[in-house]
């Protein structure tokens, strides 16, 4: 899972990145501090895996990871190259989902590129630039298939109709992710990398005194069928240097019930339609993130391509049931392990041992 952190300059992207990854990305009070993307791989803590580690013999415990990419601040005109926009937009094409950071705090020591804090206006600036970049991408698509139209190939005309459909929606301010596609249109989409096709989550960067405009951002997100996660990135960064116990006390003082990373990862999993399954074969107990509705062979391929190619079957049990029984061997002796075949769709919380042969 690769998530790109985007937003206007000086909204707190790098501070958030540092808080989430505990890495030392440069943070400064001027635009374009981040030119080359900062990348951090973060362990995703899962309480279920920790509980499993107490009943399953193991030498190694491995959690899933999330890759965060801190992409430089975009500005109005980015789609036309303003502020090195073309370079920064290309970085967005490489991620799976977008974390759109919106400034929702006042601070006279941190300049705002527009002079005032207005979360809805700021969010619209970024969204508009992504829409404009996609419109340019559509035009390139038209140019690509122009010569092919002479072949009278049915699929070429279908692709042209799809591009027209996308262009019409983009001109209305509707991102690609909100367009309903027919099955044959979805096939064409694999050839294109539309920025607005990527799922997006708004991150409201708030301070202790919540900005009243944050509620308007939530209304905007709701209208777009999106979600807003509130984070105090500066505070989260300060908490990085504290012990777990100190973090809990600090969190209570500021009304933070759950660490920002945990809330963000849960929201990101939901955003990307991901679920988690576990493998408990010695010497390692491990969690894996996969898209919902993934069939067993494809899940096995997440571990190793040979396992997908030579998939035979999968022994499956839900985490809660395995924890109640107390051990894998006991679960097998009680007949609690379900033997599943190639058509089985892995469910969130499944504990699986795959059988395969090459």
CSV table of C-alpha atoms in Angstrom, one decimal, residues 27-245:
chain,number,residue,atom,x,y,z
A,27,UNK,CA,10.5,20.9,7.5
A,28,UNK,CA,10.8,24.6,6.9
A,29,UNK,CA,8.6,27.7,6.6
A,30,UNK,CA,8.9,28.3,2.8
A,31,UNK,CA,7.2,26.7,-0.2
A,32,UNK,CA,8.8,23.7,-2.0
A,33,UNK,CA,11.0,22.5,0.9
A,34,UNK,CA,10.2,19.0,-0.4
A,35,UNK,CA,11.4,18.7,-4.0
A,36,UNK,CA,12.2,15.0,-4.2
A,37,UNK,CA,9.6,12.9,-2.4
A,38,UNK,CA,10.4,11.6,1.0
A,39,UNK,CA,9.5,7.9,1.4
A,40,UNK,CA,8.9,6.1,4.7
A,41,UNK,CA,7.8,2.5,5.3
A,42,UNK,CA,5.7,2.2,8.4
A,43,UNK,CA,4.8,-0.9,10.4
A,44,UNK,CA,1.1,-1.3,10.8
A,45,UNK,CA,0.4,-2.5,14.4
A,46,UNK,CA,-2.4,-5.0,14.6
A,47,UNK,CA,-3.6,-6.2,18.0
A,48,UNK,CA,-4.9,-9.5,16.5
A,49,UNK,CA,-1.4,-10.5,15.4
A,50,UNK,CA,0.0,-9.8,18.8
A,51,UNK,CA,-2.7,-11.9,20.4
A,52,UNK,CA,-1.9,-14.8,18.0
A,53,UNK,CA,1.8,-14.5,18.9
A,54,UNK,CA,0.9,-15.5,22.5
A,55,UNK,CA,-0.6,-18.9,21.4
A,56,UNK,CA,1.4,-19.8,18.3
A,57,UNK,CA,5.2,-20.8,18.7
A,58,UNK,CA,7.3,-18.5,16.6
A,59,UNK,CA,10.7,-16.9,16.2
A,60,UNK,CA,9.6,-13.9,14.2
A,61,UNK,CA,6.6,-11.5,14.3
A,62,UNK,CA,6.1,-9.5,11.2
A,63,UNK,CA,3.4,-6.8,10.7
A,64,UNK,CA,2.1,-5.4,7.4
A,65,UNK,CA,3.6,-2.1,6.3
A,66,UNK,CA,2.4,1.1,4.7
A,67,UNK,CA,4.6,3.2,2.4
A,68,UNK,CA,4.1,7.0,2.8
A,69,UNK,CA,5.3,9.3,0.1
A,70,UNK,CA,5.6,13.0,1.1
A,71,UNK,CA,5.1,14.8,-2.2
A,72,UNK,CA,6.0,18.4,-2.6
A,73,UNK,CA,3.4,21.2,-2.2
A,74,UNK,CA,1.2,21.8,-5.3
A,75,UNK,CA,0.1,25.3,-6.2
A,76,UNK,CA,-2.5,26.9,-8.4
A,77,UNK,CA,-1.3,26.3,-12.0
A,78,UNK,CA,0.5,23.1,-11.2
A,79,UNK,CA,-1.1,21.3,-14.1
A,80,UNK,CA,0.6,23.9,-16.4
A,81,UNK,CA,3.9,23.5,-14.7
A,82,UNK,CA,3.7,26.2,-12.0
A,83,UNK,CA,5.9,25.5,-9.0
A,84,UNK,CA,7.5,22.4,-10.7
A,85,UNK,CA,4.0,21.1,-10.9
A,86,UNK,CA,4.5,18.6,-13.7
A,87,UNK,CA,7.3,16.9,-11.8
A,88,UNK,CA,5.2,16.7,-8.6
A,89,UNK,CA,2.1,15.5,-10.4
A,90,UNK,CA,4.1,12.6,-11.9
A,91,UNK,CA,4.9,11.4,-8.4
A,92,UNK,CA,1.2,11.2,-7.6
A,93,UNK,CA,0.6,8.9,-10.5
A,94,UNK,CA,2.9,6.3,-8.8
A,95,UNK,CA,0.8,6.0,-5.6
A,96,UNK,CA,-2.2,3.8,-4.8
A,97,UNK,CA,-4.2,6.4,-2.9
A,98,UNK,CA,-4.0,10.1,-2.0
A,99,UNK,CA,-3.9,11.7,1.4
A,100,UNK,CA,-4.9,15.3,0.8
A,101,UNK,CA,-3.7,17.4,3.7
A,102,UNK,CA,-5.7,20.6,4.3
A,103,UNK,CA,-4.5,23.3,6.6
A,104,UNK,CA,-7.1,23.9,9.4
A,105,UNK,CA,-5.0,25.9,11.8
A,106,UNK,CA,-4.0,29.5,12.3
A,107,UNK,CA,-0.3,30.3,13.0
A,108,UNK,CA,1.2,33.7,12.2
A,109,UNK,CA,4.6,32.2,12.2
A,110,UNK,CA,3.7,29.9,9.3
A,111,UNK,CA,2.9,31.8,6.1
A,112,UNK,CA,0.0,30.7,3.9
A,113,UNK,CA,0.5,30.8,0.2
A,114,UNK,CA,-3.0,32.5,-0.2
A,115,UNK,CA,-2.6,34.8,2.8
A,116,UNK,CA,-5.6,33.3,4.7
A,117,UNK,CA,-6.7,29.9,6.0
A,118,UNK,CA,-9.7,28.6,4.1
A,119,UNK,CA,-9.8,24.8,4.0
A,120,UNK,CA,-12.5,24.4,1.4
A,121,UNK,CA,-10.9,26.9,-1.0
A,122,UNK,CA,-7.5,25.2,-0.5
A,123,UNK,CA,-8.9,21.7,-1.1
A,124,UNK,CA,-10.6,23.0,-4.3
A,125,UNK,CA,-7.3,24.4,-5.6
A,126,UNK,CA,-5.6,21.0,-5.4
A,127,UNK,CA,-8.6,19.1,-6.7
A,128,UNK,CA,-8.9,21.5,-9.7
A,129,UNK,CA,-5.2,21.0,-10.6
A,130,UNK,CA,-5.7,17.2,-10.6
A,131,UNK,CA,-8.8,17.6,-12.7
A,132,UNK,CA,-6.9,19.8,-15.2
A,133,UNK,CA,-4.0,17.4,-15.4
A,134,UNK,CA,-6.5,14.6,-16.2
A,135,UNK,CA,-8.1,16.7,-18.9
A,136,UNK,CA,-4.7,17.0,-20.5
A,137,UNK,CA,-4.3,13.3,-20.1
A,138,UNK,CA,-7.6,12.7,-21.9
A,139,UNK,CA,-6.5,14.9,-24.8
A,140,UNK,CA,-3.3,12.8,-25.2
A,141,UNK,CA,-5.5,9.7,-25.2
A,142,UNK,CA,-7.6,11.2,-28.1
A,143,UNK,CA,-4.3,11.9,-30.0
A,144,UNK,CA,-3.1,8.3,-29.4
A,145,UNK,CA,-6.2,6.6,-30.9
A,146,UNK,CA,-6.8,9.1,-33.7
A,147,UNK,CA,-4.8,7.1,-36.2
A,148,UNK,CA,-6.4,3.8,-35.1
A,149,UNK,CA,-9.9,5.1,-35.9
A,150,UNK,CA,-9.2,4.4,-39.6
A,151,UNK,CA,-9.0,0.6,-38.8
A,152,UNK,CA,-12.8,0.7,-37.9
A,153,UNK,CA,-12.0,-1.5,-34.9
A,154,UNK,CA,-15.0,-1.6,-32.6
A,155,UNK,CA,-12.8,-1.4,-29.4
A,156,UNK,CA,-11.1,1.8,-30.6
A,157,UNK,CA,-14.5,3.5,-31.0
A,158,UNK,CA,-15.5,2.2,-27.5
A,159,UNK,CA,-12.3,3.7,-26.1
A,160,UNK,CA,-13.0,7.0,-27.8
A,161,UNK,CA,-16.5,7.0,-26.2
A,162,UNK,CA,-15.0,6.3,-22.8
A,163,UNK,CA,-12.6,9.2,-23.2
A,164,UNK,CA,-15.4,11.5,-24.2
A,165,UNK,CA,-17.4,10.3,-21.1
A,166,UNK,CA,-14.4,11.1,-18.8
A,167,UNK,CA,-13.9,14.5,-20.5
A,168,UNK,CA,-17.5,15.5,-20.0
A,169,UNK,CA,-17.4,14.6,-16.3
A,170,UNK,CA,-14.1,16.2,-15.7
A,171,UNK,CA,-15.4,19.5,-17.2
A,172,UNK,CA,-18.3,19.3,-14.7
A,173,UNK,CA,-15.7,18.9,-11.9
A,174,UNK,CA,-16.4,15.2,-11.3
A,175,UNK,CA,-13.3,13.2,-10.7
A,176,UNK,CA,-12.7,9.9,-12.5
A,177,UNK,CA,-13.2,7.8,-9.3
A,178,UNK,CA,-16.9,9.0,-9.1
A,179,UNK,CA,-17.7,8.0,-12.7
A,180,UNK,CA,-19.5,4.7,-13.3
A,181,UNK,CA,-17.9,2.6,-16.0
A,182,UNK,CA,-19.2,-0.3,-18.0
A,183,UNK,CA,-17.2,-3.6,-17.8
A,184,UNK,CA,-15.6,-3.0,-21.2
A,185,UNK,CA,-14.7,0.6,-20.3
A,186,UNK,CA,-12.9,-0.6,-17.1
A,187,UNK,CA,-10.7,-2.7,-19.3
A,188,UNK,CA,-9.5,0.4,-21.2
A,189,UNK,CA,-8.8,2.2,-17.8
A,190,UNK,CA,-5.8,-0.1,-17.2
A,191,UNK,CA,-4.0,1.8,-20.0
A,192,UNK,CA,-4.5,5.2,-18.3
A,193,UNK,CA,-3.2,6.7,-15.1
A,194,UNK,CA,-5.7,9.3,-14.2
A,195,UNK,CA,-4.9,11.2,-11.0
A,196,UNK,CA,-8.5,11.7,-10.0
A,197,UNK,CA,-9.2,7.9,-10.4
A,198,UNK,CA,-7.2,7.3,-7.2
A,199,UNK,CA,-9.1,7.0,-3.9
A,200,UNK,CA,-8.6,10.1,-1.8
A,201,UNK,CA,-8.9,10.8,1.9
A,202,UNK,CA,-8.9,14.4,3.4
A,203,UNK,CA,-6.5,14.9,6.4
A,204,UNK,CA,-7.6,18.1,8.3
A,205,UNK,CA,-4.4,19.3,10.0
A,206,UNK,CA,-5.8,21.0,13.1
A,207,UNK,CA,-4.4,22.7,16.2
A,208,UNK,CA,-5.7,22.6,19.8
A,209,UNK,CA,-8.1,25.4,18.9
A,210,UNK,CA,-10.0,23.8,16.1
A,211,UNK,CA,-10.6,26.1,13.1
A,212,UNK,CA,-14.4,26.6,12.6
A,213,UNK,CA,-14.0,26.0,8.9
A,214,UNK,CA,-13.1,22.4,9.4
A,215,UNK,CA,-16.9,21.6,9.6
A,216,UNK,CA,-17.3,23.0,6.1
A,217,UNK,CA,-14.5,20.7,4.9
A,218,UNK,CA,-16.4,17.8,6.3
A,219,UNK,CA,-19.6,18.9,4.5
A,220,UNK,CA,-17.6,19.1,1.3
A,221,UNK,CA,-16.1,15.7,1.8
A,222,UNK,CA,-19.6,14.2,2.6
A,223,UNK,CA,-21.0,15.6,-0.7
A,224,UNK,CA,-18.1,13.9,-2.5
A,225,UNK,CA,-18.6,10.6,-0.7
A,226,UNK,CA,-15.2,11.1,0.9
A,227,UNK,CA,-13.9,11.1,4.5
A,228,UNK,CA,-12.1,13.6,6.7
A,229,UNK,CA,-9.6,12.5,9.4
A,230,UNK,CA,-8.6,15.2,11.9
A,231,UNK,CA,-5.0,15.1,13.0
A,232,UNK,CA,-2.8,17.5,15.1
A,233,UNK,CA,0.4,16.7,13.2
A,234,UNK,CA,2.5,19.0,15.3
A,235,UNK,CA,1.3,17.4,18.5
A,236,UNK,CA,1.7,13.9,17.0
A,237,UNK,CA,5.3,14.7,16.1
A,238,UNK,CA,6.0,15.8,19.7
A,239,UNK,CA,4.5,12.5,20.9
A,240,UNK,CA,7.0,10.5,18.8
A,241,UNK,CA,9.8,11.1,21.4
A,242,UNK,CA,7.6,9.9,24.4
A,243,UNK,CA,7.2,6.4,25.8
A,244,UNK,CA,4.0,4.5,25.3
A,245,UNK,CA,2.8,5.4,28.8
